[in-house]
Short mmCIF file of C-alpha atoms in Angstrom, two decimals:
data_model
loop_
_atom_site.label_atom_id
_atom_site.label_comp_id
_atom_site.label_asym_id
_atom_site.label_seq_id
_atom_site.Cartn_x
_atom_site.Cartn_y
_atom_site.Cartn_z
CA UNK A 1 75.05 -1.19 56.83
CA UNK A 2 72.31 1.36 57.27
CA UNK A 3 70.16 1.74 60.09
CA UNK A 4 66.96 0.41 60.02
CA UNK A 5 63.76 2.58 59.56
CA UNK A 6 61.89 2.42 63.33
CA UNK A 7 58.48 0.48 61.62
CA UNK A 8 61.15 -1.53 59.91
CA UNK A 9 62.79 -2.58 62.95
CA UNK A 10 58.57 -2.94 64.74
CA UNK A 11 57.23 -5.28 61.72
CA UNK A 12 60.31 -7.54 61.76
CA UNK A 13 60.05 -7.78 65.44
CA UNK A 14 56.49 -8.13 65.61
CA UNK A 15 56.58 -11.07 62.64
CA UNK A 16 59.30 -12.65 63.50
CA UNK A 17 59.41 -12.57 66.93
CA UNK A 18 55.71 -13.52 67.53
CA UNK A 19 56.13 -16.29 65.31
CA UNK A 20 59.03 -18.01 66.59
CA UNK A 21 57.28 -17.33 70.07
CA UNK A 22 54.68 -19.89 68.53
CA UNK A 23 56.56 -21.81 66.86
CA UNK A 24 58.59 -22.26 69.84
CA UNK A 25 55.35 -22.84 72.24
CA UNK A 26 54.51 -25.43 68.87
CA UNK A 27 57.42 -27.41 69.60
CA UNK A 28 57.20 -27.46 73.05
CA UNK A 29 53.32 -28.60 72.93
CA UNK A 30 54.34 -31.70 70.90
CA UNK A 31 57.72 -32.51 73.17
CA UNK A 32 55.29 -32.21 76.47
CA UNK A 33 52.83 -35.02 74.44
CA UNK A 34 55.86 -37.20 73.15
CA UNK A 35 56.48 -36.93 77.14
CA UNK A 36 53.26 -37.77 78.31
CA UNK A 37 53.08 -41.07 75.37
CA UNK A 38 55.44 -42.31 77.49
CA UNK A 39 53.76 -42.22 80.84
CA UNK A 40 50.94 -44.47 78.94
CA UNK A 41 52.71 -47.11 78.00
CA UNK B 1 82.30 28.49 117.92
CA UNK B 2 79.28 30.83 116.78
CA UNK B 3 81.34 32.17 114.15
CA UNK B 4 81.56 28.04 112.65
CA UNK B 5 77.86 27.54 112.87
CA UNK B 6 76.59 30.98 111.44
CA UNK B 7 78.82 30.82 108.43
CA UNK B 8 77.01 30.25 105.47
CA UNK B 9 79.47 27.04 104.21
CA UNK B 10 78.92 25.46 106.88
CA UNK B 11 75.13 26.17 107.29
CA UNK B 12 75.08 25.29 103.56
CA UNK B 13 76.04 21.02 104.14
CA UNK B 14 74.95 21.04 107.68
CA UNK B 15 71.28 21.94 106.73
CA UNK B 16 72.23 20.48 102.98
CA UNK B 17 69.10 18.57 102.29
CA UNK B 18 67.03 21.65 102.75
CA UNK B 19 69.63 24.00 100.63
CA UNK B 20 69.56 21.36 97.69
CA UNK B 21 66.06 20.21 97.81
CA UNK B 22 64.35 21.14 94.27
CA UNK B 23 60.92 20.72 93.41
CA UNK B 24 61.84 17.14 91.24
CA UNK B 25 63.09 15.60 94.62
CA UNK B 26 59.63 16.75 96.45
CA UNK B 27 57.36 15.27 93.62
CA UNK B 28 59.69 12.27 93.26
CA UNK B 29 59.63 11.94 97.37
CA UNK B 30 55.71 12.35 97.30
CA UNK B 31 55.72 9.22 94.66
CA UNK B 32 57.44 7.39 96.75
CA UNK B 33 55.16 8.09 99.35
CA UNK B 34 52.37 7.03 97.03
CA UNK B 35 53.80 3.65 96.08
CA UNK B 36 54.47 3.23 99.87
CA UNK B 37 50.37 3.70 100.60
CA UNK B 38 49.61 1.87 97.59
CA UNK B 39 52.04 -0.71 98.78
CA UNK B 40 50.95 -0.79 103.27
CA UNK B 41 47.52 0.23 102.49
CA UNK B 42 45.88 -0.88 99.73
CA UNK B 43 47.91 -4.42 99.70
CA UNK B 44 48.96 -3.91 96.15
CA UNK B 45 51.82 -5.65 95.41
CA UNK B 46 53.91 -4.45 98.57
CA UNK B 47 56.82 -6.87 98.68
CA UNK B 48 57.94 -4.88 95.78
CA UNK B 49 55.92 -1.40 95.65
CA UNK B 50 57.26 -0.71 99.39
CA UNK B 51 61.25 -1.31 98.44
CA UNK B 52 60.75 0.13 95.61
CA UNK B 53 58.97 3.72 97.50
CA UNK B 54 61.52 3.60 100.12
CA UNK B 55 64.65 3.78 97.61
CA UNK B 56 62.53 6.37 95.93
CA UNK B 57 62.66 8.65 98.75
CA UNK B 58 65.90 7.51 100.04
CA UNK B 59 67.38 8.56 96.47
CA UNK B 60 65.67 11.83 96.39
CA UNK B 61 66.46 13.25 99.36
CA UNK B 62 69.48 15.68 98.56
CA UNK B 63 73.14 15.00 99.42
CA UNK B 64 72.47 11.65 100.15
CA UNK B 65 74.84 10.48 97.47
CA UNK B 66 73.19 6.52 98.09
CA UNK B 67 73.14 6.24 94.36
CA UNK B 68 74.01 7.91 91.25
CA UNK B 69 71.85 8.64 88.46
CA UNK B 70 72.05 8.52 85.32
CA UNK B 71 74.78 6.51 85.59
CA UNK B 72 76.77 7.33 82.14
CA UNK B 73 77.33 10.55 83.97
CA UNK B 74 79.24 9.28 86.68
CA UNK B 75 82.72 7.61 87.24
CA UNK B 76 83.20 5.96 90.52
CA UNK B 77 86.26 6.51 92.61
CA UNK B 78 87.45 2.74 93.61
CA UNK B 79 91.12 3.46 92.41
CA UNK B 80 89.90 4.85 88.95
CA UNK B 81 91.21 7.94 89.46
CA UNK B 82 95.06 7.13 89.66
CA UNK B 83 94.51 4.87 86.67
CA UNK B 84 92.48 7.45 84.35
CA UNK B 85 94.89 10.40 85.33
CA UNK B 86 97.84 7.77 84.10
CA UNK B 87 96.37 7.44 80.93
CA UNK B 88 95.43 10.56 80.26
CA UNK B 89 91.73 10.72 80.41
CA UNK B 90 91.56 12.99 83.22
CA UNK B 91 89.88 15.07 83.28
CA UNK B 92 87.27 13.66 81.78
CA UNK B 93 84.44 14.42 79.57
CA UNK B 94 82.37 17.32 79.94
CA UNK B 95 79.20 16.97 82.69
CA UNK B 96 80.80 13.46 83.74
CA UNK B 97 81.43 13.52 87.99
CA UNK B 98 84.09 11.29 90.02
CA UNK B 99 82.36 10.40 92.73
CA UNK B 100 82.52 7.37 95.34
CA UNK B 101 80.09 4.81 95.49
CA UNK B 102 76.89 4.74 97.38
CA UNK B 103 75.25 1.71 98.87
CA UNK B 104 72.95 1.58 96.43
CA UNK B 105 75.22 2.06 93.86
CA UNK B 106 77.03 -1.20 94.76
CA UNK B 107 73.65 -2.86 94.89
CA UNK B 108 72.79 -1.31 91.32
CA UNK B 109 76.01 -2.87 89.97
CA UNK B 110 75.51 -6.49 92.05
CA UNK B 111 72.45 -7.46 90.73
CA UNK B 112 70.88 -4.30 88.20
CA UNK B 113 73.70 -3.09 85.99
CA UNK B 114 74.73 -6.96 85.30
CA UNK B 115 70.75 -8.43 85.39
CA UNK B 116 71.44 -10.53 88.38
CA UNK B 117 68.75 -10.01 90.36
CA UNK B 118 65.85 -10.71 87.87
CA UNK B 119 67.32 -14.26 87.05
CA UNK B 120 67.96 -14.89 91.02
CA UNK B 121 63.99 -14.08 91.76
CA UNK B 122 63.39 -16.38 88.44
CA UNK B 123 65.01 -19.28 90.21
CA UNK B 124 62.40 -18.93 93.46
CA UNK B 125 59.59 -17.97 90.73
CA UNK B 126 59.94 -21.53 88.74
CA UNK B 127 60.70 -23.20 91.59
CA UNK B 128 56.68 -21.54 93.47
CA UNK B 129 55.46 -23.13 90.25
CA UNK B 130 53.47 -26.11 89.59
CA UNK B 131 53.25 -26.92 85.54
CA UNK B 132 50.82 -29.68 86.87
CA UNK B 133 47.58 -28.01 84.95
CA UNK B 134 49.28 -27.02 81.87
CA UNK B 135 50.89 -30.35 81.24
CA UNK B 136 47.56 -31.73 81.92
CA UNK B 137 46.13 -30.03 78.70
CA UNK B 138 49.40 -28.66 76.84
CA UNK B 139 47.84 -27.41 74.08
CA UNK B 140 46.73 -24.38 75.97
CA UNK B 141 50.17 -23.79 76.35
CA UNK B 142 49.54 -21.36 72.66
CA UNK B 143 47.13 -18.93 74.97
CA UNK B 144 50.57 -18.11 76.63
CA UNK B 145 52.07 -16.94 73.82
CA UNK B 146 48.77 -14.94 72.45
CA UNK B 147 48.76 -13.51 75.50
CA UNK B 148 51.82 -12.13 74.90
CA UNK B 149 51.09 -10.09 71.35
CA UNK B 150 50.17 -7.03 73.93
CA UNK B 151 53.99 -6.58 73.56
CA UNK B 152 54.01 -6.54 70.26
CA UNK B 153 50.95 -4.03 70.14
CA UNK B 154 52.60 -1.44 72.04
CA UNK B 155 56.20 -1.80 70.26
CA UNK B 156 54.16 -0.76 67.58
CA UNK B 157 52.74 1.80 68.92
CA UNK B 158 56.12 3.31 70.91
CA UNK B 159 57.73 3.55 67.25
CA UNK B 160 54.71 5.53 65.89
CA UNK B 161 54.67 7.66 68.86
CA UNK B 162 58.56 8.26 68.81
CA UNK B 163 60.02 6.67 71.51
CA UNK B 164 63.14 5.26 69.87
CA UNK B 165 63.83 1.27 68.88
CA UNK B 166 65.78 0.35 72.67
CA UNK B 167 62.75 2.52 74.48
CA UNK B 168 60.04 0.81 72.36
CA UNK B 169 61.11 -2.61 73.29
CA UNK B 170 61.49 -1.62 76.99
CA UNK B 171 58.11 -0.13 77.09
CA UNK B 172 56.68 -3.03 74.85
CA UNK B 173 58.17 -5.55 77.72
CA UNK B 174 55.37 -4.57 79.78
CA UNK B 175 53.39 -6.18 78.44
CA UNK B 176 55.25 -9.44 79.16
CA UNK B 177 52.93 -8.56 82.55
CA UNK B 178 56.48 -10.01 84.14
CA UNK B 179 58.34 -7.77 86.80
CA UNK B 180 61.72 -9.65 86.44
CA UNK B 181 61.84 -10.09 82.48
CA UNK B 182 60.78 -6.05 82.60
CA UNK B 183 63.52 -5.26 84.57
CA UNK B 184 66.08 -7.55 82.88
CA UNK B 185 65.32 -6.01 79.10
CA UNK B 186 65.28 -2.54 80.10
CA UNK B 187 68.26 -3.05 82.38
CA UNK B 188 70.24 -5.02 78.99
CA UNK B 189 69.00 -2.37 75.95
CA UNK B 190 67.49 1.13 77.91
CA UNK B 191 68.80 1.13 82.37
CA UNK B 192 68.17 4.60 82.11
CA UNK B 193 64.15 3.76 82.12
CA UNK B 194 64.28 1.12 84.58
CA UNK B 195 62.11 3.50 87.41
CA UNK B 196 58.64 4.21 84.93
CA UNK B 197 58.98 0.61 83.56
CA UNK B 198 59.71 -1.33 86.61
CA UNK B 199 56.80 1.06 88.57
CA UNK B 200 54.95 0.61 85.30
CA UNK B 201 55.24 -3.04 85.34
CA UNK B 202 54.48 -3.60 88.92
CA UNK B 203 51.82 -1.27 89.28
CA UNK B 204 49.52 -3.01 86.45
CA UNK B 205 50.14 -6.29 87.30
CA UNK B 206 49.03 -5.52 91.40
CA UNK B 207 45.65 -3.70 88.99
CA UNK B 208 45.08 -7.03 86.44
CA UNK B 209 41.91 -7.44 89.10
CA UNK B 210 40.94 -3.64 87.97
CA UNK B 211 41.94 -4.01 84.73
CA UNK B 212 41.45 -7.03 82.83
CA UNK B 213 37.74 -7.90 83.28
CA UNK B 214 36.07 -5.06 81.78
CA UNK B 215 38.37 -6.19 78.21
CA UNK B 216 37.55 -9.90 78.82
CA UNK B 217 33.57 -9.00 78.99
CA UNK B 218 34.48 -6.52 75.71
CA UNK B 219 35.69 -9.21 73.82
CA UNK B 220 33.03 -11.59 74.18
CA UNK B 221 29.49 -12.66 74.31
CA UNK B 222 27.29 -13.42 77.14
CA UNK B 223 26.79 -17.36 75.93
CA UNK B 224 30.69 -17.25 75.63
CA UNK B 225 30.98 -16.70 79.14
CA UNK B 226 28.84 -18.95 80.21
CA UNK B 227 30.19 -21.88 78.59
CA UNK B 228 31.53 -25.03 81.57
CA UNK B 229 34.52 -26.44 80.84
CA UNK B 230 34.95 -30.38 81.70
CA UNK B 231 37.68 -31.54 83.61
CA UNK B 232 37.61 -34.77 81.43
CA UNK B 233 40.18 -33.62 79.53
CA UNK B 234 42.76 -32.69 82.08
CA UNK B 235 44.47 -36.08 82.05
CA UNK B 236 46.66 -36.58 85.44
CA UNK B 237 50.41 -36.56 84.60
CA UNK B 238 53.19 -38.63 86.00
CA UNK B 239 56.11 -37.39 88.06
CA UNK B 240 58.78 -38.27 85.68
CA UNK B 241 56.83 -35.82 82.59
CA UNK B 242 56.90 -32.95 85.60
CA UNK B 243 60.70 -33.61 86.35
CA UNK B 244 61.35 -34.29 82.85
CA UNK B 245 59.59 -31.09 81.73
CA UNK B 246 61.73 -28.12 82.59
CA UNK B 247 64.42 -29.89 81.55
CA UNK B 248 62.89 -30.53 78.03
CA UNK B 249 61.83 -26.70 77.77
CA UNK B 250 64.90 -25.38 78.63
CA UNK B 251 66.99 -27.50 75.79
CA UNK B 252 64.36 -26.41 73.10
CA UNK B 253 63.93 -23.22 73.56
CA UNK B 254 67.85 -22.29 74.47
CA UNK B 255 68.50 -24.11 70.97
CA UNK B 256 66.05 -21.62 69.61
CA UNK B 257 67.02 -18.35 71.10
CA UNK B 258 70.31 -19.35 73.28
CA UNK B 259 70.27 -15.54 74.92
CA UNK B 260 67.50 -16.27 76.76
CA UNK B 261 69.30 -18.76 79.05
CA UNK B 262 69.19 -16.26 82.16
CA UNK B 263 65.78 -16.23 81.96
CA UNK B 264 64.68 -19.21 81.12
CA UNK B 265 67.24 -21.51 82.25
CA UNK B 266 67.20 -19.95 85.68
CA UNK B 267 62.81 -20.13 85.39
CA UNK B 268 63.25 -23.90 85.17
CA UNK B 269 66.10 -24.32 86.97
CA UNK B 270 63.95 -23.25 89.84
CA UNK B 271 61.08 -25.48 88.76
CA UNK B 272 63.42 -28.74 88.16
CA UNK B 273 64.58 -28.45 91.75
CA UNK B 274 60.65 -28.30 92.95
CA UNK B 275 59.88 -31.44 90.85
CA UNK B 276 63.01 -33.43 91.17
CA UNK B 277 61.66 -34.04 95.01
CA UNK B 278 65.24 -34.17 96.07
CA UNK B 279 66.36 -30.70 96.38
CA UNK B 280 64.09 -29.78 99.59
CA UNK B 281 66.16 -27.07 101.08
CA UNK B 282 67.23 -25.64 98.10
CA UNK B 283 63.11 -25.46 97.08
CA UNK B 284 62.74 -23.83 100.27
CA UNK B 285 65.72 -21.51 100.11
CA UNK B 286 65.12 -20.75 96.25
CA UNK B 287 61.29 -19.52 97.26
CA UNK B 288 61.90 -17.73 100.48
CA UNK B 289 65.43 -16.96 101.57
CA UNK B 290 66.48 -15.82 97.87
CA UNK B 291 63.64 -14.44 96.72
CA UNK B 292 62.85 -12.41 99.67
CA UNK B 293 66.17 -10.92 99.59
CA UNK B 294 66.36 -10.67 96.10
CA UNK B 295 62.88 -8.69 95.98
CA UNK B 296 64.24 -6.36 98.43
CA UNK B 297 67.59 -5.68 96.70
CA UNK B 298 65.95 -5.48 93.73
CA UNK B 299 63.06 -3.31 94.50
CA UNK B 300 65.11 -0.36 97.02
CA UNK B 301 67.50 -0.21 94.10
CA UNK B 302 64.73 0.21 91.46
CA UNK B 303 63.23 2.73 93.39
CA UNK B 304 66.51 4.32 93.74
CA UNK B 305 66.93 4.43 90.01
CA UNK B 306 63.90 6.97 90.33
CA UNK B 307 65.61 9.84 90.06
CA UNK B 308 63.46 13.26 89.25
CA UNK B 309 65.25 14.42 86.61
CA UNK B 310 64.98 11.18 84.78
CA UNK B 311 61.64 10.55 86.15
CA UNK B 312 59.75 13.50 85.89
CA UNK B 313 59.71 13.92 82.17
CA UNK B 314 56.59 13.35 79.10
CA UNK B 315 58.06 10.70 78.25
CA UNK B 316 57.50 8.86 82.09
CA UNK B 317 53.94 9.87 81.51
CA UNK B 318 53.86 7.95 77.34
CA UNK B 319 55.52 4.81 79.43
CA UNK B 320 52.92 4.28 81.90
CA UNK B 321 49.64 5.40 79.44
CA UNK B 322 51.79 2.44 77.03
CA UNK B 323 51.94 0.19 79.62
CA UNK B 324 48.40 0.09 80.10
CA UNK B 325 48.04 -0.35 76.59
CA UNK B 326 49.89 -3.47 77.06
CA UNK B 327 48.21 -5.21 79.70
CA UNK B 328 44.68 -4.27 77.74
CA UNK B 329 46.09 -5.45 74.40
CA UNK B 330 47.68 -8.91 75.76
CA UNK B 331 43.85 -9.82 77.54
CA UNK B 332 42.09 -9.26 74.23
CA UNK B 333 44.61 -10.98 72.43
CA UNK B 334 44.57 -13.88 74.66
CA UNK B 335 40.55 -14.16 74.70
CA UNK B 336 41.02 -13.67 71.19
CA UNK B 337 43.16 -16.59 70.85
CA UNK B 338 40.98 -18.86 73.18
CA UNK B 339 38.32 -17.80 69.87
CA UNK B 340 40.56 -18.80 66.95
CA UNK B 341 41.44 -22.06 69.15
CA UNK B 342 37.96 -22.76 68.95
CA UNK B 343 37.40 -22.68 65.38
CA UNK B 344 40.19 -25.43 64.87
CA UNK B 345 39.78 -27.84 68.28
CA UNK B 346 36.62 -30.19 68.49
CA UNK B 347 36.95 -29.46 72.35
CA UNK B 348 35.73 -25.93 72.69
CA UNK B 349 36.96 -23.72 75.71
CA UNK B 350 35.88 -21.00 76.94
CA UNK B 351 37.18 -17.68 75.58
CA UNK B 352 37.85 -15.83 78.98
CA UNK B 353 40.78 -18.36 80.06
CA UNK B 354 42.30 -16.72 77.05
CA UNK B 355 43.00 -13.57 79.20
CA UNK B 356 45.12 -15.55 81.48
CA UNK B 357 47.45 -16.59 79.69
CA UNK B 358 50.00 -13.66 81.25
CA UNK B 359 52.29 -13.75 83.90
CA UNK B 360 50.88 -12.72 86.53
CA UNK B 361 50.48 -15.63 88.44
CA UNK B 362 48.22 -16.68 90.13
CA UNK B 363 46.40 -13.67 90.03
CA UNK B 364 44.96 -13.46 86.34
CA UNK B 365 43.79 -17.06 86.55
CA UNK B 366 41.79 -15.83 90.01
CA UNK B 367 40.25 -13.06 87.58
CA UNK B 368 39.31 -15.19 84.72
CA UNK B 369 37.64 -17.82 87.29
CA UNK B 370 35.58 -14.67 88.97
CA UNK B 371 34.24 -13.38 85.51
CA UNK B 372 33.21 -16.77 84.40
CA UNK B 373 31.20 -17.51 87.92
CA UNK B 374 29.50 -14.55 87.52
CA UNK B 375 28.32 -15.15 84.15
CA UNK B 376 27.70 -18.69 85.30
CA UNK B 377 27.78 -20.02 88.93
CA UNK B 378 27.74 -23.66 87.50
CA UNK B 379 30.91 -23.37 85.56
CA UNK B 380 34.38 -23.89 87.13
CA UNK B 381 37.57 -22.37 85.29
CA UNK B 382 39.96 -21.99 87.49
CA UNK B 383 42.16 -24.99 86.83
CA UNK B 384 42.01 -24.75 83.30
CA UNK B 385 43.28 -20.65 84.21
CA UNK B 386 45.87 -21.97 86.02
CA UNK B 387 47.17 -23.91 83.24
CA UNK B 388 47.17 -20.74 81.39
CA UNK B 389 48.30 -18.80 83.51
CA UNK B 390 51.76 -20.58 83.84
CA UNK B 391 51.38 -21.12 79.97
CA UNK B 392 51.64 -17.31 80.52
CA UNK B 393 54.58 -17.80 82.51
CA UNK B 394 56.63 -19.53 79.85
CA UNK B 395 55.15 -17.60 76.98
CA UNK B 396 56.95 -14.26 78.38
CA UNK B 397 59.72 -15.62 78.88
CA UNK B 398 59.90 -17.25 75.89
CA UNK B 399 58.76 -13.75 74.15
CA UNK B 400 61.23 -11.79 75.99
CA UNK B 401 64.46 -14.40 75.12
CA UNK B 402 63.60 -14.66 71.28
CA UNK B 403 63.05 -10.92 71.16
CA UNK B 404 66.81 -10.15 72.62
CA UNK B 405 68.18 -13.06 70.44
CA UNK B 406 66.98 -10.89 67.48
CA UNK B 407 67.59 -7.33 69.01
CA UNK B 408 71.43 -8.57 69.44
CA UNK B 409 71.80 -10.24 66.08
CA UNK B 410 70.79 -6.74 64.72
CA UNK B 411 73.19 -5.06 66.72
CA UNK B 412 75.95 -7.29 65.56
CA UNK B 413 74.50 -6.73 62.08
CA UNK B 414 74.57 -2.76 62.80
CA UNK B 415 71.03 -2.53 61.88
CA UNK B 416 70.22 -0.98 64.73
CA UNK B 417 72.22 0.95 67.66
CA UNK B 418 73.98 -1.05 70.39
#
């Protein structure tokens, strides 16, 4: 395949990586309550 | 006898460090002289500025042969030697040296060359951390990871500048505002940069005092500032969620970005054995014995690393002025964050606990506390920073993991160079 173009490479990193970040941080916001639902009951 | 000690051979590696010393190794010693002070007397960061300074200077003072740098021009001579020359690859390829190992050179490949070191000092940082105020109000946990868009700021700008794709992301790492994940990316895509970033690194997260509250009063009002935050909503948690926590992170994000697992399985590794109760002496060891040790290792042999040919270049100079960049961008994103939080919660916070959602713990929640008492002596952020803070923690981590898990699928794609 060819190399990708530097920006390329920056955008896809930037987009992708920032949003699975969140997405990640998402999911582990929601685990932490499904944890803490439990300490309630 | 005076005919040995006049001749100019032997004068030449008797008095060697004064024949071979070249105006790199001076400025490169004075550095390390710098980072010492900086380190001894003005208390900034010294468990890792002053190893670092000392295997500076103990690097570039001539002949000393401690460590060799860069290291693709080097073989060392363990028994290679008989095995290359009965293959046929002696001699080998142009500029390349045999050479025996150094001391630091068998520290570099212990715990640098293999990224050892940063995962050992993870273990002691997780297990120094209490998740206690984040998992009391978890949805701050997303200032972490806005915190961490500094990164993605200066990868930008690195590529616009010219620094190529594995230097961007090593500079851009900096702004992770992590020592260990810094060194453990730049040692996995870019070693030969590990001196500017690791000094880089260190040296701006020791200045987040300096640094960070002239963005945080940038980026927002006066009546922003002011605004108390009530504890009402920090609900106390249970042991079993704290135990129960790491172990949660660590399956969802390692099903997410599965390279990460030095990082963050050895991050909560550390913090399981805190909260599990039952580990004592390994708490104790984790967060004093092995880190202590580690943070020397690591830091002599990443001053070491600071060779002045390698050092002393432009590019050292782009590095540190990006690095700056990083720290600034990832406090205004984070404040910025805290804003667009706002506009969707019914429970406002205050914008400045934004900025502490880095790593540098527990320093920027310290900073975000002192801005918001001096804009109002009635409010009282620091818990709510804390929780941040460590957001922070796990945010850069997090970053850091799903950014190699990406980098390597490219390079097993051949999208970009290995």
């Amino acid at each position: 395949m060819t190399e990708m173009a530097d920006m390329t490479f920056g955008w896809l990193l930037t987009i992708v990586a920032g949003g699975l970040t969140m997405i990640s941080l998402g999911i582990i916001i929601i685990a932490t309550k499904i944890l803490k639902s439990f300490q309630k009951s | 006898m005076l005919d040995v000690i006049t001749n100019q051979n032997f004068l030449y590696n008797v008095f060697g460090g004064f024949t071979h010393l070249t105006w790199q190794a001076i400025v490169m010693i004075i550095i390390g002289g710098i980072l010492l002070y900086l380190g001894v007397a003005k208390d900034y960061e010294p468990l890792l500025l002053v190893p670092i300074g000392f295997g500076c200077i103990l690097a570039n003072l001539p002949l000393t042969e401690l460590i060799h740098v860069p290291r693709e021009l080097f073989v060392f001579h363990d028994g290679v030697r008989e095995i290359l020359s009965s293959t046929g690859l002696l001699p080998l390829q142009e500029g390349v040296r045999l050479v025996d190992q150094g001391i630091l050179d068998v520290l570099y490949d212990a715990g640098i060359g293999n990224e050892l070191f940063p995962c050992l000092l993870f273990i002691g940082i997780g297990a120094m951390t209490d998740f206690g105020p984040l998992l009391q109000n978890p949805r701050i946990l997303l200032l972490g990871g806005a915190g961490q868009f500094g990164i993605f700021l200066t990868l930008m700008l690195a590529l616009v500048l010219g620094y190529d794709k594995m230097e961007a992301i090593c500079i851009a790492i900096i702004g992770a505002c992590d020592g260990p994940t810094s060194i453990y990316i730049t040692s996995k895509f870019n070693p030969s940069l590990l001196g500017p970033i690791s000094v880089a690194a260190y040296s701006y997260m020791s200045l987040v005092p300096i640094i960070q509250p002239p963005i945080m009063r940038l980026c927002t009002t006066k009546k922003e500032r002011e605004m108390s935050m009530s504890y009402d909503v920090l609900k106390p948690v249970t042991q079993t969620t704290k135990t129960l926590f790491p172990v949660v992170v660590t399956i969802i994000t390692l099903l997410i970005a599965p390279v990460g697992a030095p990082l963050m399985g050895t991050l909560m590794l550390g913090n399981f054995l805190r909260e599990s109760k039952v580990t004592g002496k390994l708490v104790k060891s984790a967060e004093n014995e092995i880190a202590s040790i580690t943070t020397l290792f690591l830091g002599l042999t990443v001053g070491s690393t600071m060779n002045g040919d390698v050092f002393l270049t432009v590019k050292t100079l782009g590095i540190l002025a990006l690095g700056f960049i990083a720290i600034c961008g990832d406090t205004a994103f984070g404040v910025f964050g805290a804003k667009i939080m706002n506009i969707f919660s019914r429970v406002k916070i205050n914008p400045l606990i934004g900025a502490a959602g880095i790593s540098a713990f527990p320093m920027a929640a310290r900073v975000v506390h002192k801005v918001g008492c001096e804009a109002n002596p009635q409010t009282y952020l620091l818990m709510h920073a804390m929780g941040v803070n460590t957001g922070g923690q796990i945010g850069s981590v997090l970053a850091a993991s799903v950014m190699i898990a990406i980098i390597t699928t490219l390079q097993i794609m051949q999208l970009i160079p290995m």
